[in-house]
PDB file of C-alpha atoms in Angstrom:
ATOM      1  CA  UNK A  36    -127.519 -57.355 -57.556  1.00 75.00           C
ATOM      2  CA  UNK A  37    -125.893 -59.346 -54.753  1.00 83.00           C
ATOM      3  CA  UNK A  38    -127.426 -61.205 -51.808  1.00 91.00           C
ATOM      4  CA  UNK A  39    -127.003 -58.288 -49.378  1.00 90.00           C
ATOM      5  CA  UNK A  40    -128.859 -55.939 -51.704  1.00 89.00           C
ATOM      6  CA  UNK A  41    -131.602 -58.508 -52.278  1.00 89.00           C
ATOM      7  CA  UNK A  42    -132.161 -59.079 -48.554  1.00 93.00           C
ATOM      8  CA  UNK A  43    -132.119 -55.348 -47.774  1.00 92.00           C
ATOM      9  CA  UNK A  44    -134.672 -54.592 -50.474  1.00 89.00           C
ATOM     10  CA  UNK A  45    -136.870 -57.520 -49.446  1.00 92.00           C
ATOM     11  CA  UNK A  46    -136.826 -56.439 -45.804  1.00 94.00           C
ATOM     12  CA  UNK A  47    -137.731 -52.921 -46.870  1.00 91.00           C
ATOM     13  CA  UNK A  48    -140.586 -54.115 -49.060  1.00 88.00           C
ATOM     14  CA  UNK A  49    -141.993 -56.430 -46.405  1.00 93.00           C
ATOM     15  CA  UNK A  50    -141.897 -53.669 -43.807  1.00 93.00           C
ATOM     16  CA  UNK A  51    -143.345 -50.873 -45.939  1.00 91.00           C
ATOM     17  CA  UNK A  52    -145.925 -52.538 -48.220  1.00 88.00           C
ATOM     18  CA  UNK A  53    -148.772 -52.360 -45.722  1.00 92.00           C
ATOM     19  CA  UNK A  54    -147.641 -49.275 -43.847  1.00 94.00           C
ATOM     20  CA  UNK A  55    -148.905 -45.919 -45.211  1.00 94.00           C
ATOM     21  CA  UNK A  56    -145.420 -44.759 -46.237  1.00 92.00           C
ATOM     22  CA  UNK A  57    -145.093 -46.079 -49.842  1.00 84.00           C
ATOM     23  CA  UNK A  58    -143.117 -49.255 -50.443  1.00 80.00           C
ATOM     24  CA  UNK A  59    -142.475 -48.367 -54.092  1.00 74.00           C
ATOM     25  CA  UNK A  60    -140.886 -45.071 -53.075  1.00 76.00           C
ATOM     26  CA  UNK A  61    -138.521 -46.812 -50.681  1.00 83.00           C
ATOM     27  CA  UNK A  62    -137.608 -49.477 -53.260  1.00 75.00           C
ATOM     28  CA  UNK A  63    -136.784 -46.776 -55.792  1.00 72.00           C
ATOM     29  CA  UNK A  64    -134.919 -44.525 -53.388  1.00 77.00           C
ATOM     30  CA  UNK A  65    -132.731 -47.019 -51.546  1.00 81.00           C
ATOM     31  CA  UNK A  66    -130.651 -47.863 -54.652  1.00 76.00           C
ATOM     32  CA  UNK A  67    -130.415 -44.150 -55.529  1.00 75.00           C
ATOM     33  CA  UNK A  68    -129.191 -43.143 -52.080  1.00 79.00           C
ATOM     34  CA  UNK A  69    -126.877 -46.139 -51.618  1.00 84.00           C
ATOM     35  CA  UNK A  70    -125.452 -45.990 -55.130  1.00 83.00           C
ATOM     36  CA  UNK A  71    -126.752 -49.455 -56.030  1.00 82.00           C
ATOM     37  CA  UNK A  72    -127.851 -50.260 -59.527  1.00 77.00           C
ATOM     38  CA  UNK A  73    -131.641 -50.178 -59.812  1.00 68.00           C
ATOM     39  CA  UNK A  74    -132.940 -53.669 -59.056  1.00 70.00           C
ATOM     40  CA  UNK A  75    -135.503 -53.464 -61.855  1.00 66.00           C
ATOM     41  CA  UNK A  76    -139.202 -54.191 -62.040  1.00 65.00           C
ATOM     42  CA  UNK A  77    -138.724 -57.969 -62.003  1.00 72.00           C
ATOM     43  CA  UNK A  78    -137.326 -57.941 -58.476  1.00 79.00           C
ATOM     44  CA  UNK A  79    -139.901 -55.354 -57.412  1.00 74.00           C
ATOM     45  CA  UNK A  80    -142.658 -57.695 -58.594  1.00 75.00           C
ATOM     46  CA  UNK A  81    -141.033 -60.669 -56.821  1.00 82.00           C
ATOM     47  CA  UNK A  82    -141.034 -58.948 -53.438  1.00 86.00           C
ATOM     48  CA  UNK A  83    -144.585 -57.738 -54.044  1.00 80.00           C
ATOM     49  CA  UNK A  84    -145.584 -61.364 -54.667  1.00 84.00           C
ATOM     50  CA  UNK A  85    -144.008 -62.156 -51.307  1.00 92.00           C
ATOM     51  CA  UNK A  86    -146.202 -59.567 -49.634  1.00 91.00           C
ATOM     52  CA  UNK A  87    -149.203 -60.918 -51.555  1.00 92.00           C
ATOM     53  CA  UNK A  88    -148.621 -64.330 -49.985  1.00 95.00           C
ATOM     54  CA  UNK A  89    -148.414 -62.629 -46.585  1.00 96.00           C
ATOM     55  CA  UNK A  90    -151.785 -60.871 -46.818  1.00 95.00           C
ATOM     56  CA  UNK A  91    -153.438 -64.015 -48.204  1.00 96.00           C
ATOM     57  CA  UNK A  92    -152.030 -66.037 -45.301  1.00 97.00           C
ATOM     58  CA  UNK A  93    -153.035 -63.410 -42.732  1.00 97.00           C
ATOM     59  CA  UNK A  94    -156.633 -63.175 -43.983  1.00 96.00           C
ATOM     60  CA  UNK A  95    -156.947 -66.814 -45.076  1.00 96.00           C
ATOM     61  CA  UNK A  96    -160.057 -67.514 -42.976  1.00 95.00           C
ATOM     62  CA  UNK A  97    -161.747 -64.288 -44.056  1.00 95.00           C
ATOM     63  CA  UNK A  98    -160.883 -64.994 -47.677  1.00 96.00           C
ATOM     64  CA  UNK A  99    -162.347 -68.490 -47.487  1.00 96.00           C
ATOM     65  CA  UNK A 100    -165.644 -67.075 -46.208  1.00 95.00           C
ATOM     66  CA  UNK A 101    -165.647 -64.219 -48.709  1.00 96.00           C
ATOM     67  CA  UNK A 102    -164.936 -66.459 -51.703  1.00 95.00           C
ATOM     68  CA  UNK A 103    -167.501 -69.029 -50.578  1.00 95.00           C
ATOM     69  CA  UNK A 104    -170.150 -66.323 -50.264  1.00 95.00           C
ATOM     70  CA  UNK A 105    -169.173 -64.844 -53.637  1.00 95.00           C
ATOM     71  CA  UNK A 106    -169.525 -68.192 -55.424  1.00 94.00           C
ATOM     72  CA  UNK A 107    -172.843 -68.643 -53.642  1.00 94.00           C
ATOM     73  CA  UNK A 108    -174.061 -65.305 -54.973  1.00 93.00           C
ATOM     74  CA  UNK A 109    -173.258 -66.471 -58.500  1.00 91.00           C
ATOM     75  CA  UNK A 110    -175.548 -69.481 -58.058  1.00 89.00           C
ATOM     76  CA  UNK A 111    -178.549 -67.688 -56.619  1.00 83.00           C
ATOM     77  CA  UNK A 112    -177.864 -67.958 -52.891  1.00 84.00           C
ATOM     78  CA  UNK A 113    -178.232 -64.217 -52.383  1.00 84.00           C
ATOM     79  CA  UNK A 114    -175.904 -61.451 -51.269  1.00 89.00           C
ATOM     80  CA  UNK A 115    -174.785 -61.553 -47.672  1.00 92.00           C
ATOM     81  CA  UNK A 116    -172.155 -59.170 -46.262  1.00 92.00           C
ATOM     82  CA  UNK A 117    -169.245 -61.380 -47.323  1.00 95.00           C
ATOM     83  CA  UNK A 118    -170.541 -61.702 -50.885  1.00 95.00           C
ATOM     84  CA  UNK A 119    -171.001 -57.951 -51.118  1.00 95.00           C
ATOM     85  CA  UNK A 120    -167.452 -57.425 -49.859  1.00 96.00           C
ATOM     86  CA  UNK A 121    -166.117 -59.700 -52.602  1.00 96.00           C
ATOM     87  CA  UNK A 122    -167.954 -57.689 -55.260  1.00 96.00           C
ATOM     88  CA  UNK A 123    -166.751 -54.435 -53.694  1.00 97.00           C
ATOM     89  CA  UNK A 124    -163.120 -55.607 -53.827  1.00 96.00           C
ATOM     90  CA  UNK A 125    -163.570 -56.365 -57.516  1.00 95.00           C
ATOM     91  CA  UNK A 126    -165.207 -53.004 -58.139  1.00 96.00           C
ATOM     92  CA  UNK A 127    -162.499 -51.163 -56.236  1.00 95.00           C
ATOM     93  CA  UNK A 128    -159.814 -52.808 -58.380  1.00 96.00           C
ATOM     94  CA  UNK A 129    -161.189 -51.560 -61.711  1.00 96.00           C
ATOM     95  CA  UNK A 130    -159.929 -47.928 -61.599  1.00 95.00           C
ATOM     96  CA  UNK A 131    -156.290 -48.772 -60.865  1.00 94.00           C
ATOM     97  CA  UNK A 132    -156.363 -51.455 -63.544  1.00 91.00           C
ATOM     98  CA  UNK A 133    -157.696 -49.074 -66.190  1.00 93.00           C
ATOM     99  CA  UNK A 134    -155.286 -46.275 -65.286  1.00 93.00           C
ATOM    100  CA  UNK A 135    -152.353 -48.682 -65.136  1.00 88.00           C
ATOM    101  CA  UNK A 136    -153.102 -49.979 -68.631  1.00 87.00           C
ATOM    102  CA  UNK A 137    -153.610 -46.484 -70.033  1.00 91.00           C
ATOM    103  CA  UNK A 138    -150.374 -44.969 -68.662  1.00 89.00           C
ATOM    104  CA  UNK A 139    -147.558 -44.904 -71.238  1.00 90.00           C
ATOM    105  CA  UNK A 140    -144.204 -46.351 -70.177  1.00 83.00           C
ATOM    106  CA  UNK A 141    -142.629 -42.915 -70.522  1.00 89.00           C
ATOM    107  CA  UNK A 142    -145.023 -41.482 -67.931  1.00 90.00           C
ATOM    108  CA  UNK A 143    -144.443 -44.411 -65.585  1.00 86.00           C
ATOM    109  CA  UNK A 144    -140.694 -43.854 -65.742  1.00 84.00           C
ATOM    110  CA  UNK A 145    -141.052 -40.098 -65.235  1.00 89.00           C
ATOM    111  CA  UNK A 146    -143.108 -40.698 -62.092  1.00 89.00           C
ATOM    112  CA  UNK A 147    -140.199 -42.642 -60.558  1.00 82.00           C
ATOM    113  CA  UNK A 148    -138.128 -39.429 -60.324  1.00 87.00           C
ATOM    114  CA  UNK A 149    -136.925 -38.653 -56.763  1.00 86.00           C
ATOM    115  CA  UNK A 150    -138.487 -35.170 -56.704  1.00 91.00           C
ATOM    116  CA  UNK A 151    -141.861 -36.568 -57.751  1.00 92.00           C
ATOM    117  CA  UNK A 152    -141.588 -39.094 -54.930  1.00 91.00           C
ATOM    118  CA  UNK A 153    -140.636 -36.356 -52.457  1.00 91.00           C
ATOM    119  CA  UNK A 154    -143.615 -34.202 -53.459  1.00 95.00           C
ATOM    120  CA  UNK A 155    -146.054 -37.121 -53.317  1.00 95.00           C
ATOM    121  CA  UNK A 156    -144.679 -38.178 -49.942  1.00 94.00           C
ATOM    122  CA  UNK A 157    -145.490 -34.774 -48.440  1.00 95.00           C
ATOM    123  CA  UNK A 158    -148.755 -34.020 -50.261  1.00 96.00           C
ATOM    124  CA  UNK A 159    -150.401 -37.334 -49.437  1.00 96.00           C
ATOM    125  CA  UNK A 160    -149.064 -37.249 -45.878  1.00 96.00           C
ATOM    126  CA  UNK A 161    -150.957 -33.985 -45.415  1.00 97.00           C
ATOM    127  CA  UNK A 162    -154.080 -35.523 -46.953  1.00 97.00           C
ATOM    128  CA  UNK A 163    -153.829 -38.490 -44.575  1.00 96.00           C
ATOM    129  CA  UNK A 164    -153.358 -36.063 -41.675  1.00 96.00           C
ATOM    130  CA  UNK A 165    -156.496 -34.170 -42.699  1.00 96.00           C
ATOM    131  CA  UNK A 166    -158.495 -37.378 -43.046  1.00 95.00           C
ATOM    132  CA  UNK A 167    -157.320 -38.625 -39.647  1.00 93.00           C
ATOM    133  CA  UNK A 168    -158.229 -35.373 -37.912  1.00 91.00           C
ATOM    134  CA  UNK A 169    -161.739 -35.231 -39.381  1.00 88.00           C
ATOM    135  CA  UNK A 170    -162.407 -38.973 -39.219  1.00 84.00           C
ATOM    136  CA  UNK A 171    -165.771 -39.755 -37.664  1.00 79.00           C
ATOM    137  CA  UNK A 172    -165.216 -43.543 -37.605  1.00 73.00           C
ATOM    138  CA  UNK A 173    -168.937 -44.178 -37.486  1.00 78.00           C
ATOM    139  CA  UNK A 174    -169.175 -47.350 -39.564  1.00 86.00           C
ATOM    140  CA  UNK A 175    -167.702 -50.841 -39.730  1.00 85.00           C
ATOM    141  CA  UNK A 176    -169.619 -52.025 -42.804  1.00 89.00           C
ATOM    142  CA  UNK A 177    -168.263 -51.386 -46.310  1.00 93.00           C
ATOM    143  CA  UNK A 178    -170.786 -49.828 -48.712  1.00 93.00           C
ATOM    144  CA  UNK A 179    -170.926 -49.452 -52.479  1.00 95.00           C
ATOM    145  CA  UNK A 180    -169.946 -45.792 -52.165  1.00 94.00           C
ATOM    146  CA  UNK A 181    -166.934 -46.762 -50.051  1.00 94.00           C
ATOM    147  CA  UNK A 182    -165.790 -49.233 -52.689  1.00 96.00           C
ATOM    148  CA  UNK A 183    -166.099 -46.676 -55.495  1.00 96.00           C
ATOM    149  CA  UNK A 184    -164.301 -43.882 -53.649  1.00 96.00           C
ATOM    150  CA  UNK A 185    -161.522 -46.099 -52.258  1.00 97.00           C
ATOM    151  CA  UNK A 186    -161.049 -47.657 -55.685  1.00 96.00           C
ATOM    152  CA  UNK A 187    -160.691 -44.247 -57.318  1.00 97.00           C
ATOM    153  CA  UNK A 188    -158.195 -43.169 -54.672  1.00 97.00           C
ATOM    154  CA  UNK A 189    -156.243 -46.395 -55.158  1.00 95.00           C
ATOM    155  CA  UNK A 190    -155.519 -45.406 -58.765  1.00 95.00           C
ATOM    156  CA  UNK A 191    -153.559 -42.405 -57.443  1.00 95.00           C
ATOM    157  CA  UNK A 192    -151.123 -44.862 -55.836  1.00 93.00           C
ATOM    158  CA  UNK A 193    -149.562 -45.447 -59.257  1.00 91.00           C
ATOM    159  CA  UNK A 194    -147.566 -42.318 -58.373  1.00 92.00           C
ATOM    160  CA  UNK A 195    -144.606 -43.571 -56.291  1.00 90.00           C
ATOM    161  CA  UNK A 196    -144.540 -41.882 -52.912  1.00 91.00           C
ATOM    162  CA  UNK A 197    -148.330 -41.924 -52.592  1.00 94.00           C
ATOM    163  CA  UNK A 198    -148.583 -45.293 -50.773  1.00 93.00           C
ATOM    164  CA  UNK A 199    -151.358 -47.619 -51.905  1.00 93.00           C
ATOM    165  CA  UNK A 200    -152.277 -48.525 -48.327  1.00 94.00           C
ATOM    166  CA  UNK A 201    -151.983 -44.893 -47.250  1.00 95.00           C
ATOM    167  CA  UNK A 202    -154.257 -43.475 -49.931  1.00 96.00           C
ATOM    168  CA  UNK A 203    -156.896 -46.209 -49.566  1.00 97.00           C
ATOM    169  CA  UNK A 204    -156.953 -45.865 -45.777  1.00 96.00           C
ATOM    170  CA  UNK A 205    -157.269 -42.105 -46.312  1.00 96.00           C
ATOM    171  CA  UNK A 206    -160.306 -42.675 -48.524  1.00 96.00           C
ATOM    172  CA  UNK A 207    -161.827 -45.053 -45.992  1.00 95.00           C
ATOM    173  CA  UNK A 208    -161.448 -42.509 -43.210  1.00 95.00           C
ATOM    174  CA  UNK A 209    -163.030 -39.827 -45.399  1.00 94.00           C
ATOM    175  CA  UNK A 210    -166.117 -42.001 -45.934  1.00 93.00           C
ATOM    176  CA  UNK A 211    -166.492 -42.535 -42.169  1.00 92.00           C
ATOM    177  CA  UNK A 212    -165.113 -46.061 -41.810  1.00 93.00           C
ATOM    178  CA  UNK A 213    -163.373 -47.085 -38.630  1.00 92.00           C
ATOM    179  CA  UNK A 214    -159.583 -47.234 -38.905  1.00 92.00           C
ATOM    180  CA  UNK A 215    -159.431 -51.018 -38.612  1.00 92.00           C
ATOM    181  CA  UNK A 216    -162.098 -51.530 -41.280  1.00 93.00           C
ATOM    182  CA  UNK A 217    -160.449 -49.039 -43.625  1.00 94.00           C
ATOM    183  CA  UNK A 218    -157.147 -50.898 -43.216  1.00 95.00           C
ATOM    184  CA  UNK A 219    -158.772 -54.313 -43.684  1.00 95.00           C
ATOM    185  CA  UNK A 220    -160.473 -53.228 -46.899  1.00 96.00           C
ATOM    186  CA  UNK A 221    -157.187 -51.691 -48.064  1.00 96.00           C
ATOM    187  CA  UNK A 222    -155.355 -54.966 -47.462  1.00 95.00           C
ATOM    188  CA  UNK A 223    -158.030 -57.022 -49.233  1.00 96.00           C
ATOM    189  CA  UNK A 224    -157.848 -54.634 -52.202  1.00 95.00           C
ATOM    190  CA  UNK A 225    -154.105 -55.262 -52.408  1.00 93.00           C
ATOM    191  CA  UNK A 226    -154.643 -58.921 -53.327  1.00 94.00           C
ATOM    192  CA  UNK A 227    -156.023 -58.544 -56.894  1.00 93.00           C
ATOM    193  CA  UNK A 228    -153.820 -55.501 -57.586  1.00 90.00           C
ATOM    194  CA  UNK A 229    -150.566 -57.247 -56.689  1.00 86.00           C
ATOM    195  CA  UNK A 230    -151.665 -60.476 -58.369  1.00 88.00           C
ATOM    196  CA  UNK A 231    -152.551 -58.764 -61.657  1.00 84.00           C
ATOM    197  CA  UNK A 232    -149.362 -56.690 -61.693  1.00 78.00           C
ATOM    198  CA  UNK A 233    -147.317 -59.804 -61.015  1.00 76.00           C
ATOM    199  CA  UNK A 234    -148.924 -61.740 -63.877  1.00 78.00           C
ATOM    200  CA  UNK A 235    -148.372 -58.895 -66.342  1.00 75.00           C
ATOM    201  CA  UNK A 236    -144.695 -58.593 -65.484  1.00 71.00           C
ATOM    202  CA  UNK A 237    -144.173 -62.366 -65.609  1.00 72.00           C
ATOM    203  CA  UNK A 238    -145.507 -62.281 -69.177  1.00 73.00           C
ATOM    204  CA  UNK A 239    -143.182 -59.388 -70.027  1.00 70.00           C
ATOM    205  CA  UNK A 240    -140.261 -61.249 -68.489  1.00 66.00           C
ATOM    206  CA  UNK A 241    -141.003 -64.390 -70.476  1.00 69.00           C
ATOM    207  CA  UNK A 242    -141.259 -62.437 -73.720  1.00 70.00           C
ATOM    208  CA  UNK A 243    -138.059 -60.476 -73.113  1.00 66.00           C
ATOM    209  CA  UNK A 244    -135.966 -63.628 -72.543  1.00 65.00           C
ATOM    210  CA  UNK A 245    -133.592 -61.632 -70.357  1.00 62.00           C
ATOM    211  CA  UNK A 246    -131.429 -63.527 -67.832  1.00 68.00           C
ATOM    212  CA  UNK A 247    -132.962 -63.572 -64.378  1.00 70.00           C
ATOM    213  CA  UNK A 248    -131.314 -64.235 -61.014  1.00 78.00           C
ATOM    214  CA  UNK A 249    -133.965 -66.684 -59.902  1.00 79.00           C
ATOM    215  CA  UNK A 250    -132.197 -67.529 -56.624  1.00 85.00           C
ATOM    216  CA  UNK A 251    -132.177 -63.903 -55.494  1.00 87.00           C
ATOM    217  CA  UNK A 252    -135.744 -63.390 -56.682  1.00 87.00           C
ATOM    218  CA  UNK A 253    -136.918 -66.410 -54.657  1.00 90.00           C
ATOM    219  CA  UNK A 254    -134.998 -65.171 -51.613  1.00 94.00           C
ATOM    220  CA  UNK A 255    -136.508 -61.710 -51.974  1.00 91.00           C
ATOM    221  CA  UNK A 256    -140.044 -63.084 -52.214  1.00 92.00           C
ATOM    222  CA  UNK A 257    -139.566 -65.293 -49.128  1.00 95.00           C
ATOM    223  CA  UNK A 258    -138.018 -62.573 -46.950  1.00 96.00           C
ATOM    224  CA  UNK A 259    -140.575 -59.934 -47.929  1.00 95.00           C
ATOM    225  CA  UNK A 260    -143.420 -62.378 -47.275  1.00 96.00           C
ATOM    226  CA  UNK A 261    -142.331 -63.241 -43.729  1.00 97.00           C
ATOM    227  CA  UNK A 262    -141.645 -59.620 -42.788  1.00 97.00           C
ATOM    228  CA  UNK A 263    -144.937 -58.429 -44.316  1.00 96.00           C
ATOM    229  CA  UNK A 264    -146.940 -61.044 -42.393  1.00 97.00           C
ATOM    230  CA  UNK A 265    -145.473 -59.848 -39.103  1.00 97.00           C
ATOM    231  CA  UNK A 266    -145.934 -56.197 -40.086  1.00 96.00           C
ATOM    232  CA  UNK A 267    -149.670 -56.553 -40.830  1.00 96.00           C
ATOM    233  CA  UNK A 268    -150.495 -57.673 -37.296  1.00 94.00           C
ATOM    234  CA  UNK A 269    -148.246 -55.059 -35.724  1.00 95.00           C
ATOM    235  CA  UNK A 270    -149.724 -52.264 -37.838  1.00 96.00           C
ATOM    236  CA  UNK A 271    -153.326 -53.198 -37.065  1.00 94.00           C
ATOM    237  CA  UNK A 272    -152.597 -53.217 -33.332  1.00 94.00           C
ATOM    238  CA  UNK A 273    -150.817 -49.862 -33.577  1.00 94.00           C
ATOM    239  CA  UNK A 274    -153.629 -48.409 -35.689  1.00 92.00           C
ATOM    240  CA  UNK A 275    -156.219 -49.335 -33.077  1.00 89.00           C
ATOM    241  CA  UNK A 276    -154.198 -47.693 -30.297  1.00 90.00           C
ATOM    242  CA  UNK A 277    -152.775 -44.480 -31.739  1.00 91.00           C
ATOM    243  CA  UNK A 278    -153.918 -44.076 -35.361  1.00 90.00           C
ATOM    244  CA  UNK A 279    -151.810 -43.035 -38.337  1.00 93.00           C
ATOM    245  CA  UNK A 280    -150.119 -39.867 -37.086  1.00 94.00           C
ATOM    246  CA  UNK A 281    -146.657 -41.444 -36.511  1.00 95.00           C
ATOM    247  CA  UNK A 282    -146.604 -42.369 -40.206  1.00 96.00           C
ATOM    248  CA  UNK A 283    -147.712 -38.877 -41.206  1.00 96.00           C
ATOM    249  CA  UNK A 284    -144.792 -37.374 -39.280  1.00 96.00           C
ATOM    250  CA  UNK A 285    -142.372 -39.888 -40.804  1.00 95.00           C
ATOM    251  CA  UNK A 286    -143.554 -39.052 -44.314  1.00 95.00           C
ATOM    252  CA  UNK A 287    -143.217 -35.314 -43.746  1.00 95.00           C
ATOM    253  CA  UNK A 288    -139.661 -35.682 -42.462  1.00 93.00           C
ATOM    254  CA  UNK A 289    -138.779 -38.078 -45.290  1.00 89.00           C
ATOM    255  CA  UNK A 290    -140.182 -35.705 -47.909  1.00 91.00           C
ATOM    256  CA  UNK A 291    -138.200 -32.750 -46.555  1.00 91.00           C
ATOM    257  CA  UNK A 292    -134.992 -34.821 -46.461  1.00 87.00           C
ATOM    258  CA  UNK A 293    -135.537 -35.978 -50.037  1.00 86.00           C
ATOM    259  CA  UNK A 294    -135.990 -32.420 -51.256  1.00 90.00           C
ATOM    260  CA  UNK A 295    -132.830 -31.382 -49.390  1.00 86.00           C
ATOM    261  CA  UNK A 296    -130.836 -34.209 -50.967  1.00 82.00           C
ATOM    262  CA  UNK A 297    -132.102 -34.053 -54.544  1.00 84.00           C
ATOM    263  CA  UNK A 298    -132.416 -30.279 -54.934  1.00 85.00           C
ATOM    264  CA  UNK A 299    -128.695 -29.714 -54.410  1.00 73.00           C
TER     265      UNK A 299
END
């Protein structure tokens, strides 16, 4: 992997991680379409760590309040809304963690196939479309039921092409959350998921003792982090104005193009 490939992939990851269009699908497909050698999971994890730093930086004040309230709840200070949100983020992380551990490597690799990505891109675009059209947007407060349902939906995002942000926002809309609150909860849920995945792959990397291009990995993490930070604010403003339909249309077109390319 050279510097041009690293920057292109990092830009792509930073732009797509928090948009409902599946960053993992784009990271898998760009090397396939361009003829590049697959960048591997190590680089994928590096650029995801970059986006993790972006969401932590963007919600740093919220996170400080949430963590303070959570620690307070552990020492008998009661459960306010911020403390409940912290527990709900933890609860919503459990399903994807369990499914991720249970999936054999052979299944994980099979799910990275272009036709699987194409199918998931279309199917979950239609589900997001349905959720957007029926969304009541009645509530701003996250409930226990929201956390359970969104967490279960998040586990589906292990299928590339699904989009972790897309499927969790879909679940939030289904439960009646406002778009902005569904997106905020989705972004907060990304923090433990990306952090845990990153730690697991760092352990695997250390045990494998394979040579690593640390300079390109650091560059990828930095570029993806900056782009992701800018994308979060832009997406939230766009979501408040026009909703998710532009991303639904993009996914449908992308899915059709992928089928046309890979079914030849």
